[in-house]
Amino acid sequence: PRSRYNHGEMYAALHSPLADTCPDLHLFPILLPVAPAGRQPPVDGYALMAAAVAPDSRGSIRLASADPHAAPLIDPGFLRDGRDLDRLEAGLTIIRQAAGSAGFPPAAEVWPGADVRTRAGLRNYIRRTVGSYYHPAGTCRMGPDPDAVVDLELHVRGVTGLRIADAAVMPTIPNA
């Protein structure tokens, strides 16, 4: 039945051919109206989505200036490592096959869409629509050395009374 909550009712955590010991993909068809970033939501159909839960790409956050009010320079680094594009392509291929099976409700695939059938087309779609739903990890390195943002007790170096106790001090994204 159509989702009353505008999100996927089916969900899978799978290993892609690039996976190590943990699943590295979340796959879910989402009944619409939901749209990838920058797209208008259609009235009916479904969107196929794959998420790399263990990406190899790394982004960065840097200070723009010494002005504490200046916004930082944030580069998420999406798809910087080609393995992530391979992983997301594999995920969309798997979920597309599942959505085309007899057990899935009949509806139109709106995204990536029936016109996206070649490997190049699918990879181009991924490049255009990639995003994140994760908390950034590793943005405030923890360590005993003076270059670390926080010490081993999570105190922010140079700022009295402030600790960071979230994924920012973790060196990698925790795998779901």
Coordinates of N, CA, C and O in Angstrom, one line a residue:
P1 N 0.8 -1.2 0.0 CA 0.0 0.0 0.0 C 0.9 1.3 0.0 O 2.0 1.2 0.4
R2 N 0.3 2.3 -0.5 CA 1.0 3.6 -0.5 C 1.4 4.0 0.9 O 0.6 3.8 1.8
S3 N 2.6 4.5 1.0 CA 3.1 4.9 2.3 C 2.3 6.1 2.8 O 2.1 7.1 2.1
R4 N 1.9 6.1 4.1 CA 1.3 7.3 4.7 C 2.3 8.2 5.2 O 2.0 9.3 5.6
Y5 N 3.6 7.8 5.3 CA 4.6 8.6 5.9 C 5.6 9.1 4.9 O 6.6 9.7 5.3
N6 N 5.4 8.9 3.6 CA 6.2 9.5 2.6 C 7.7 9.0 2.7 O 8.6 9.8 2.5
H7 N 7.8 7.8 3.0 CA 9.2 7.2 3.1 C 9.1 5.7 2.7 O 8.0 5.2 2.5
G8 N 10.3 5.1 2.5 CA 10.3 3.7 2.1 C 9.7 2.8 3.1 O 10.0 2.9 4.3
E9 N 8.9 1.8 2.6 CA 8.4 0.8 3.5 C 9.3 -0.4 3.5 O 9.2 -1.3 4.3
M10 N 10.1 -0.6 2.4 CA 11.0 -1.7 2.2 C 12.4 -1.2 2.4 O 12.7 0.0 2.0
Y11 N 13.3 -2.0 3.0 CA 14.6 -1.5 3.2 C 15.5 -2.7 3.3 O 15.1 -3.8 3.7
A12 N 16.7 -2.5 2.8 CA 17.7 -3.6 2.9 C 19.1 -3.1 3.1 O 19.4 -2.0 2.7
A13 N 19.9 -3.8 3.9 CA 21.3 -3.5 4.1 C 22.0 -4.7 3.4 O 21.9 -5.8 3.9
L14 N 22.8 -4.4 2.4 CA 23.5 -5.4 1.6 C 25.0 -5.1 1.5 O 25.4 -4.0 1.6
H15 N 25.7 -6.2 1.0 CA 27.1 -6.1 0.7 C 27.2 -5.9 -0.8 O 26.6 -6.6 -1.6
S16 N 27.9 -4.8 -1.2 CA 28.2 -4.7 -2.7 C 29.5 -5.5 -2.9 O 30.1 -6.0 -2.0
P17 N 29.8 -5.7 -4.2 CA 31.1 -6.4 -4.5 C 32.3 -5.7 -3.9 O 33.4 -6.3 -3.8
L18 N 32.2 -4.4 -3.4 CA 33.3 -3.7 -2.8 C 33.3 -3.7 -1.3 O 34.2 -3.2 -0.7
A19 N 32.3 -4.4 -0.7 CA 32.2 -4.4 0.7 C 33.3 -5.2 1.4 O 33.8 -6.2 0.8
D20 N 33.6 -4.8 2.6 CA 34.5 -5.5 3.4 C 33.7 -6.5 4.3 O 33.0 -7.3 3.8
T21 N 33.8 -6.4 5.6 CA 33.1 -7.4 6.5 C 31.7 -6.9 6.8 O 30.9 -7.7 7.2
C22 N 31.4 -5.6 6.6 CA 30.0 -5.1 7.0 C 29.3 -4.7 5.7 O 29.9 -4.4 4.7
P23 N 27.9 -4.8 5.8 CA 27.2 -4.3 4.6 C 27.6 -2.8 4.3 O 27.9 -2.0 5.3
D24 N 27.6 -2.5 3.1 CA 28.0 -1.1 2.7 C 26.9 -0.4 1.9 O 27.2 0.7 1.5
L25 N 25.8 -1.0 1.8 CA 24.7 -0.3 1.0 C 23.4 -0.4 1.8 O 23.1 -1.4 2.4
H26 N 22.6 0.7 1.7 CA 21.2 0.7 2.1 C 20.5 0.9 0.8 O 20.7 1.7 0.0
L27 N 19.5 0.0 0.6 CA 18.7 0.1 -0.6 C 17.2 0.2 -0.2 O 16.7 -0.5 0.7
F28 N 16.5 1.1 -0.8 CA 15.1 1.3 -0.6 C 14.4 1.9 -1.7 O 14.8 2.9 -2.2
P29 N 13.2 1.4 -2.1 CA 12.3 2.1 -3.0 C 11.4 3.0 -2.2 O 10.9 2.6 -1.1
I30 N 11.2 4.2 -2.6 CA 10.4 5.1 -1.9 C 9.2 5.5 -2.7 O 9.3 6.0 -3.9
L31 N 8.0 5.2 -2.2 CA 6.8 5.6 -2.9 C 6.7 7.1 -2.8 O 7.0 7.8 -1.8
L32 N 6.3 7.7 -3.9 CA 6.2 9.1 -4.1 C 4.9 9.7 -3.6 O 4.0 9.0 -3.4
P33 N 4.8 11.0 -3.3 CA 5.7 12.0 -3.9 C 6.9 12.4 -3.0 O 6.8 13.0 -2.0
V34 N 8.0 12.0 -3.5 CA 9.3 12.4 -2.9 C 10.2 12.6 -4.1 O 10.0 11.9 -5.1
A35 N 11.1 13.5 -4.1 CA 12.0 13.7 -5.2 C 13.4 13.9 -4.8 O 13.7 14.5 -3.7
P36 N 14.4 13.5 -5.7 CA 15.8 13.9 -5.4 C 15.9 15.4 -5.4 O 15.1 16.1 -5.9
A37 N 17.0 15.9 -4.8 CA 17.3 17.3 -4.7 C 17.1 18.0 -6.0 O 17.6 17.5 -7.1
G38 N 16.4 19.1 -6.1 CA 16.3 19.9 -7.3 C 15.2 19.4 -8.2 O 15.1 20.0 -9.3
R39 N 14.5 18.4 -7.9 CA 13.5 17.8 -8.8 C 12.1 18.0 -8.2 O 11.9 18.1 -7.0
Q40 N 11.1 18.2 -9.0 CA 9.7 18.3 -8.6 C 9.1 17.0 -8.3 O 9.3 16.0 -9.1
P41 N 8.5 16.8 -7.2 CA 7.9 15.5 -6.9 C 6.7 15.2 -7.8 O 5.8 16.0 -8.0
P42 N 6.7 13.9 -8.3 CA 5.5 13.5 -9.1 C 4.4 13.1 -8.2 O 4.6 12.9 -7.0
V43 N 3.2 12.9 -8.8 CA 2.0 12.5 -8.1 C 2.1 11.0 -7.7 O 1.7 10.7 -6.6
D44 N 2.6 10.2 -8.6 CA 2.6 8.8 -8.3 C 3.9 8.1 -8.8 O 4.6 8.7 -9.6
G45 N 4.1 6.9 -8.4 CA 5.3 6.1 -8.8 C 6.2 5.9 -7.6 O 5.9 6.0 -6.5
Y46 N 7.5 5.6 -8.0 CA 8.5 5.4 -6.9 C 9.9 5.8 -7.3 O 10.2 5.9 -8.5
A47 N 10.7 6.1 -6.4 CA 12.1 6.5 -6.6 C 12.9 5.4 -6.0 O 12.6 4.9 -4.9
L48 N 13.9 5.0 -6.7 CA 14.9 4.0 -6.3 C 16.1 4.7 -5.7 O 16.6 5.6 -6.3
M49 N 16.5 4.3 -4.5 CA 17.6 5.0 -3.8 C 18.5 4.0 -3.2 O 18.1 3.0 -2.7
A50 N 19.8 4.3 -3.3 CA 20.9 3.5 -2.7 C 21.7 4.5 -1.9 O 22.0 5.6 -2.4
A51 N 22.2 4.0 -0.8 CA 23.1 4.9 0.0 C 24.3 4.1 0.4 O 24.2 2.9 0.8
A52 N 25.5 4.7 0.2 CA 26.7 4.1 0.6 C 27.0 4.3 2.1 O 27.3 5.5 2.5
V53 N 26.8 3.3 2.9 CA 26.9 3.5 4.4 C 28.4 3.4 4.8 O 28.7 3.7 6.0
A54 N 29.2 3.0 3.9 CA 30.7 2.9 4.2 C 31.4 3.5 3.1 O 32.2 2.9 2.4
P55 N 31.3 4.9 2.8 CA 31.9 5.5 1.7 C 33.4 5.5 1.8 O 33.9 5.6 2.9
D56 N 34.1 5.5 0.7 CA 35.6 5.6 0.7 C 36.0 7.1 0.4 O 37.1 7.4 0.7
S57 N 35.1 7.9 -0.1 CA 35.4 9.3 -0.4 C 35.5 10.0 0.9 O 34.8 9.7 1.9
R58 N 36.3 11.0 0.9 CA 36.5 11.9 2.1 C 36.4 13.4 1.7 O 36.9 13.8 0.7
G59 N 35.7 14.1 2.5 CA 35.6 15.6 2.3 C 36.4 16.3 3.2 O 37.3 15.7 3.9
S60 N 36.2 17.6 3.3 CA 37.0 18.4 4.3 C 36.2 19.6 4.7 O 35.2 20.1 4.1
I61 N 36.6 20.1 5.9 CA 36.0 21.4 6.5 C 37.3 22.2 6.9 O 38.1 21.7 7.6
R62 N 37.3 23.4 6.4 CA 38.5 24.3 6.7 C 38.0 25.6 7.1 O 36.9 26.0 6.7
L63 N 38.8 26.3 7.8 CA 38.4 27.7 8.2 C 38.6 28.6 6.9 O 39.6 28.4 6.2
A64 N 37.7 29.5 6.7 CA 37.7 30.4 5.6 C 38.7 31.6 6.0 O 39.3 32.1 5.1
S65 N 38.7 31.9 7.3 CA 39.5 33.0 7.7 C 39.6 32.9 9.3 O 39.1 32.1 9.9
A66 N 40.3 33.9 9.8 CA 40.5 33.9 11.3 C 39.2 34.5 11.9 O 39.1 34.5 13.2
D67 N 38.3 35.1 11.1 CA 37.0 35.6 11.6 C 36.1 34.5 12.1 O 35.7 33.7 11.3
P68 N 35.8 34.5 13.4 CA 35.0 33.4 13.9 C 33.5 33.4 13.4 O 32.8 32.4 13.5
H69 N 33.1 34.5 12.8 CA 31.8 34.6 12.2 C 31.7 34.2 10.7 O 30.7 34.0 10.2
A70 N 32.9 34.0 10.1 CA 32.9 33.5 8.7 C 32.5 32.1 8.6 O 33.0 31.2 9.4
A71 N 31.7 31.8 7.6 CA 31.3 30.4 7.4 C 32.5 29.5 7.0 O 33.4 30.0 6.3
P72 N 32.6 28.3 7.5 CA 33.7 27.5 7.1 C 33.6 27.0 5.6 O 32.5 27.1 5.0
L73 N 34.7 26.6 5.1 CA 34.7 26.0 3.7 C 34.4 24.6 3.8 O 35.2 23.8 4.3
I74 N 33.3 24.1 3.3 CA 32.9 22.7 3.4 C 32.9 22.1 2.1 O 32.2 22.6 1.1
D75 N 33.6 21.0 1.9 CA 33.6 20.2 0.7 C 33.3 18.8 1.1 O 34.1 18.1 1.6
P76 N 32.0 18.3 0.8 CA 31.7 17.0 1.2 C 32.5 15.9 0.5 O 32.5 14.7 1.0
G77 N 33.1 16.2 -0.6 CA 33.9 15.2 -1.4 C 33.1 14.0 -1.9 O 33.7 12.9 -2.1
F78 N 31.8 14.2 -2.2 CA 31.0 13.1 -2.7 C 31.7 12.5 -4.0 O 32.1 13.2 -4.9
L79 N 31.7 11.2 -4.0 CA 32.2 10.4 -5.2 C 33.7 10.8 -5.6 O 34.1 10.5 -6.7
R80 N 34.4 11.3 -4.6 CA 35.8 11.6 -4.9 C 36.6 10.3 -5.2 O 37.5 10.2 -6.0
D81 N 36.2 9.2 -4.4 CA 36.8 7.9 -4.6 C 35.8 7.1 -5.6 O 34.6 7.0 -5.3
G82 N 36.3 6.7 -6.7 CA 35.5 6.0 -7.7 C 34.8 4.8 -7.2 O 33.7 4.4 -7.7
R83 N 35.3 4.2 -6.1 CA 34.6 3.0 -5.5 C 33.2 3.4 -5.1 O 32.3 2.5 -5.1
D84 N 32.9 4.6 -4.6 CA 31.6 5.0 -4.2 C 30.6 5.1 -5.3 O 29.5 4.7 -5.2
L85 N 31.1 5.5 -6.5 CA 30.2 5.5 -7.7 C 29.9 4.1 -8.1 O 28.7 3.8 -8.4
D86 N 30.9 3.2 -8.1 CA 30.7 1.8 -8.4 C 29.7 1.2 -7.4 O 28.8 0.5 -7.8
R87 N 29.8 1.5 -6.1 CA 29.0 1.0 -5.1 C 27.5 1.4 -5.3 O 26.6 0.6 -5.2
L88 N 27.3 2.7 -5.5 CA 26.0 3.2 -5.7 C 25.3 2.7 -7.0 O 24.1 2.4 -7.0
E89 N 26.1 2.5 -8.0 CA 25.6 1.9 -9.3 C 25.1 0.5 -9.0 O 24.0 0.1 -9.4
A90 N 25.9 -0.3 -8.3 CA 25.6 -1.6 -7.9 C 24.3 -1.6 -7.1 O 23.4 -2.5 -7.3
G91 N 24.2 -0.7 -6.1 CA 23.0 -0.6 -5.3 C 21.7 -0.3 -6.1 O 20.7 -1.0 -5.9
L92 N 21.8 0.7 -7.0 CA 20.6 1.0 -7.8 C 20.2 -0.1 -8.8 O 19.1 -0.4 -9.0
T93 N 21.2 -0.9 -9.3 CA 21.0 -2.0 -10.1 C 20.2 -3.1 -9.4 O 19.2 -3.7 -9.8
I94 N 20.7 -3.4 -8.1 CA 20.0 -4.4 -7.3 C 18.6 -4.0 -6.9 O 17.7 -4.8 -7.1
I95 N 18.4 -2.8 -6.5 CA 17.1 -2.4 -6.1 C 16.1 -2.2 -7.3 O 14.9 -2.5 -7.2
R96 N 16.7 -1.9 -8.4 CA 15.9 -1.8 -9.7 C 15.4 -3.2 -10.0 O 14.2 -3.4 -10.4
Q97 N 16.2 -4.2 -9.9 CA 15.8 -5.6 -10.2 C 14.7 -6.1 -9.2 O 13.8 -6.7 -9.6
A98 N 14.9 -5.7 -7.9 CA 13.9 -6.1 -6.9 C 12.6 -5.4 -7.2 O 11.5 -6.0 -7.1
A99 N 12.6 -4.1 -7.5 CA 11.4 -3.3 -7.8 C 10.7 -3.8 -9.0 O 9.5 -3.6 -9.1
G100 N 11.4 -4.5 -9.9 CA 10.8 -5.0 -11.1 C 10.2 -6.4 -10.9 O 9.6 -6.9 -11.9
S101 N 10.3 -6.9 -9.7 CA 9.8 -8.3 -9.5 C 8.3 -8.3 -9.2 O 7.7 -7.3 -9.0
A102 N 7.8 -9.5 -9.3 CA 6.3 -9.6 -9.1 C 5.9 -9.2 -7.7 O 4.7 -8.8 -7.5
G103 N 6.7 -9.3 -6.7 CA 6.4 -9.0 -5.3 C 6.3 -7.5 -5.0 O 5.8 -7.1 -4.0
F104 N 6.7 -6.6 -5.9 CA 6.7 -5.2 -5.7 C 5.4 -4.6 -6.3 O 5.0 -5.1 -7.4
P105 N 4.7 -3.7 -5.7 CA 3.5 -3.1 -6.2 C 3.7 -2.5 -7.6 O 4.7 -1.9 -7.8
P106 N 2.8 -2.7 -8.5 CA 3.0 -2.1 -9.8 C 2.8 -0.6 -9.8 O 1.9 -0.1 -9.2
A107 N 3.8 0.0 -10.2 CA 3.9 1.5 -10.3 C 5.0 1.9 -11.2 O 5.8 1.0 -11.6
A108 N 5.1 3.1 -11.6 CA 6.1 3.6 -12.5 C 7.4 4.0 -11.7 O 7.3 4.7 -10.7
E109 N 8.5 3.6 -12.2 CA 9.8 4.1 -11.7 C 10.0 5.5 -12.2 O 10.2 5.7 -13.4
V110 N 10.0 6.5 -11.3 CA 10.1 7.8 -11.7 C 11.6 8.3 -11.7 O 12.1 8.9 -12.6
W111 N 12.3 7.8 -10.6 CA 13.7 8.1 -10.6 C 14.5 6.9 -10.2 O 14.1 6.1 -9.3
P112 N 15.5 6.5 -10.9 CA 16.2 7.2 -12.0 C 15.3 7.3 -13.3 O 15.5 8.2 -14.1
G113 N 14.3 6.4 -13.5 CA 13.4 6.6 -14.6 C 13.7 5.6 -15.7 O 14.8 5.0 -15.8
A114 N 12.7 5.3 -16.4 CA 12.7 4.3 -17.5 C 13.7 4.7 -18.6 O 14.2 3.8 -19.3
D115 N 14.0 5.9 -18.8 CA 14.9 6.4 -19.8 C 16.4 6.2 -19.4 O 17.3 6.3 -20.2
V116 N 16.7 5.9 -18.1 CA 18.0 5.7 -17.7 C 18.3 4.2 -17.6 O 18.0 3.5 -16.6
R117 N 18.8 3.6 -18.7 CA 19.0 2.2 -18.8 C 20.4 1.8 -19.0 O 20.8 0.6 -18.8
T118 N 21.3 2.6 -19.5 CA 22.7 2.3 -19.7 C 23.5 2.5 -18.4 O 23.1 3.3 -17.5
R119 N 24.6 1.8 -18.4 CA 25.6 2.1 -17.2 C 26.0 3.5 -17.2 O 26.0 4.1 -16.1
A120 N 26.3 4.1 -18.3 CA 26.7 5.5 -18.3 C 25.6 6.4 -17.8 O 25.8 7.4 -17.1
G121 N 24.3 6.1 -18.3 CA 23.2 6.9 -17.9 C 23.0 6.8 -16.4 O 22.7 7.8 -15.7
L122 N 23.1 5.6 -15.8 CA 22.9 5.4 -14.4 C 24.0 6.2 -13.6 O 23.7 6.8 -12.6
R123 N 25.2 6.1 -14.0 CA 26.3 6.8 -13.3 C 26.1 8.3 -13.4 O 26.4 9.0 -12.5
N124 N 25.7 8.8 -14.6 CA 25.4 10.2 -14.7 C 24.3 10.6 -13.8 O 24.4 11.7 -13.1
Y125 N 23.3 9.8 -13.6 CA 22.2 10.1 -12.7 C 22.7 10.2 -11.3 O 22.4 11.1 -10.5
I126 N 23.5 9.3 -10.9 CA 24.1 9.3 -9.5 C 24.9 10.5 -9.3 O 24.8 11.2 -8.3
R127 N 25.8 10.9 -10.3 CA 26.6 12.1 -10.1 C 25.7 13.4 -10.0 O 26.1 14.3 -9.2
R128 N 24.6 13.4 -10.6 CA 23.7 14.6 -10.6 C 22.9 14.7 -9.3 O 22.5 15.8 -8.9
T129 N 22.6 13.5 -8.7 CA 21.7 13.5 -7.5 C 22.3 13.1 -6.2 O 21.6 13.0 -5.2
V130 N 23.6 12.8 -6.2 CA 24.3 12.4 -5.0 C 24.1 13.4 -3.8 O 24.1 14.6 -4.0
G131 N 23.9 12.9 -2.6 CA 23.8 13.7 -1.4 C 24.1 12.9 -0.2 O 24.6 11.8 -0.3
S132 N 23.8 13.4 0.9 CA 24.1 12.7 2.2 C 23.0 12.8 3.2 O 22.3 13.8 3.2
Y133 N 22.8 11.8 4.0 CA 21.9 11.9 5.1 C 22.6 11.5 6.4 O 22.0 11.2 7.4
Y134 N 23.9 11.7 6.4 CA 24.8 11.3 7.5 C 25.2 12.6 8.3 O 25.4 13.6 7.7
H135 N 25.5 12.3 9.6 CA 26.2 13.3 10.3 C 27.7 13.3 9.9 O 28.3 12.2 9.8
P136 N 28.3 14.4 9.6 CA 29.7 14.4 9.2 C 30.5 13.7 10.3 O 30.3 14.0 11.5
A137 N 31.5 12.9 10.0 CA 32.3 12.2 10.9 C 33.8 12.7 10.6 O 34.1 13.0 9.5
G138 N 34.6 12.7 11.7 CA 36.0 13.0 11.5 C 36.3 14.4 11.3 O 37.4 14.8 10.8
T139 N 35.4 15.3 11.6 CA 35.7 16.8 11.4 C 36.5 17.4 12.5 O 37.0 18.5 12.3
C140 N 36.6 16.8 13.6 CA 37.3 17.3 14.8 C 38.2 16.2 15.3 O 37.8 15.5 16.3
R141 N 39.3 16.0 14.7 CA 40.2 14.9 15.0 C 40.6 14.8 16.5 O 40.9 15.8 17.1
M142 N 40.4 13.6 17.1 CA 40.8 13.4 18.5 C 42.2 12.8 18.5 O 42.5 11.9 17.7
G143 N 43.0 13.1 19.5 CA 44.3 12.5 19.7 C 45.1 13.2 20.7 O 44.7 14.3 21.2
P144 N 46.2 12.6 21.1 CA 47.1 13.2 22.1 C 48.0 14.3 21.6 O 48.6 15.0 22.4
D145 N 48.2 14.4 20.3 CA 49.1 15.4 19.7 C 48.5 16.8 19.6 O 47.3 16.9 19.6
P146 N 49.3 17.8 19.6 CA 48.8 19.2 19.5 C 48.0 19.6 18.3 O 47.3 20.6 18.3
D147 N 48.2 18.8 17.2 CA 47.4 19.1 16.0 C 46.0 18.6 16.1 O 45.1 18.9 15.2
A148 N 45.6 17.7 17.1 CA 44.3 17.2 17.2 C 43.4 18.3 17.8 O 43.8 19.1 18.6
V149 N 42.1 18.3 17.3 CA 41.1 19.3 17.8 C 40.7 19.0 19.2 O 40.6 20.0 20.0
V150 N 40.6 17.8 19.6 CA 40.2 17.4 20.9 C 41.2 16.4 21.5 O 41.8 15.6 20.8
D151 N 41.3 16.4 22.8 CA 42.2 15.5 23.5 C 41.5 14.2 23.7 O 40.3 14.0 23.3
L152 N 42.1 13.2 24.4 CA 41.5 11.9 24.5 C 40.3 11.9 25.5 O 39.6 10.9 25.6
E153 N 40.1 13.0 26.2 CA 38.9 13.1 27.0 C 37.9 14.1 26.4 O 37.0 14.5 27.1
L154 N 38.0 14.3 25.1 CA 37.1 15.1 24.3 C 37.1 16.6 24.6 O 36.2 17.3 24.1
H155 N 38.1 17.1 25.3 CA 38.2 18.6 25.6 C 38.7 19.2 24.3 O 39.7 18.8 23.7
V156 N 38.0 20.3 23.9 CA 38.5 21.1 22.7 C 39.7 21.8 23.1 O 39.7 22.6 24.1
R157 N 40.8 21.6 22.4 CA 42.1 22.3 22.7 C 41.9 23.8 22.6 O 41.4 24.3 21.6
G158 N 42.4 24.5 23.6 CA 42.3 26.0 23.6 C 41.0 26.6 24.0 O 40.9 27.8 23.9
V159 N 40.0 25.8 24.3 CA 38.7 26.3 24.7 C 38.3 25.7 26.0 O 38.0 24.5 26.1
T160 N 38.3 26.5 27.1 CA 38.0 25.9 28.4 C 36.5 25.6 28.5 O 35.7 26.3 28.1
G161 N 36.2 24.4 29.1 CA 34.9 24.0 29.4 C 34.1 23.5 28.2 O 32.9 23.3 28.3
L162 N 34.7 23.2 27.1 CA 34.0 22.7 25.9 C 34.5 21.4 25.5 O 35.7 21.1 25.4
R163 N 33.6 20.4 25.3 CA 33.9 19.1 24.8 C 33.1 18.8 23.6 O 32.0 19.3 23.4
I164 N 33.6 17.9 22.7 CA 32.9 17.5 21.6 C 32.6 16.0 21.8 O 33.6 15.2 21.9
A165 N 31.4 15.6 21.8 CA 31.1 14.2 22.1 C 30.0 13.7 21.1 O 28.9 13.4 21.4
D166 N 30.4 13.7 19.8 CA 29.5 13.2 18.8 C 30.4 12.6 17.7 O 31.6 12.4 17.8
A167 N 29.8 12.3 16.5 CA 30.5 11.7 15.4 C 31.7 12.5 14.9 O 32.5 12.0 14.2
A168 N 31.7 13.8 15.2 CA 32.8 14.6 14.7 C 34.2 14.1 15.1 O 35.2 14.4 14.4
V169 N 34.3 13.5 16.3 CA 35.6 13.0 16.8 C 35.9 11.6 16.3 O 37.0 11.1 16.4
M170 N 34.9 10.9 15.6 CA 35.1 9.6 15.1 C 35.9 9.7 13.8 O 35.6 10.5 12.9
P171 N 36.9 8.8 13.6 CA 37.7 8.9 12.4 C 37.0 8.5 11.1 O 37.3 8.8 10.0
T172 N 35.9 7.6 11.2 CA 35.2 7.2 10.1 C 33.7 7.2 10.4 O 33.3 7.2 11.6
I173 N 32.9 7.2 9.4 CA 31.4 7.2 9.6 C 31.0 5.8 10.2 O 31.4 4.8 9.7
P174 N 30.3 5.8 11.3 CA 29.9 4.6 11.9 C 28.9 3.8 10.9 O 28.0 4.4 10.4
N175 N 29.2 2.6 10.6 CA 28.4 1.8 9.7 C 27.1 1.4 10.4 O 27.1 0.9 11.5
A176 N 26.0 1.7 9.7 CA 24.7 1.3 10.3 C 24.5 -0.2 10.3 O 23.6 -0.7 10.9

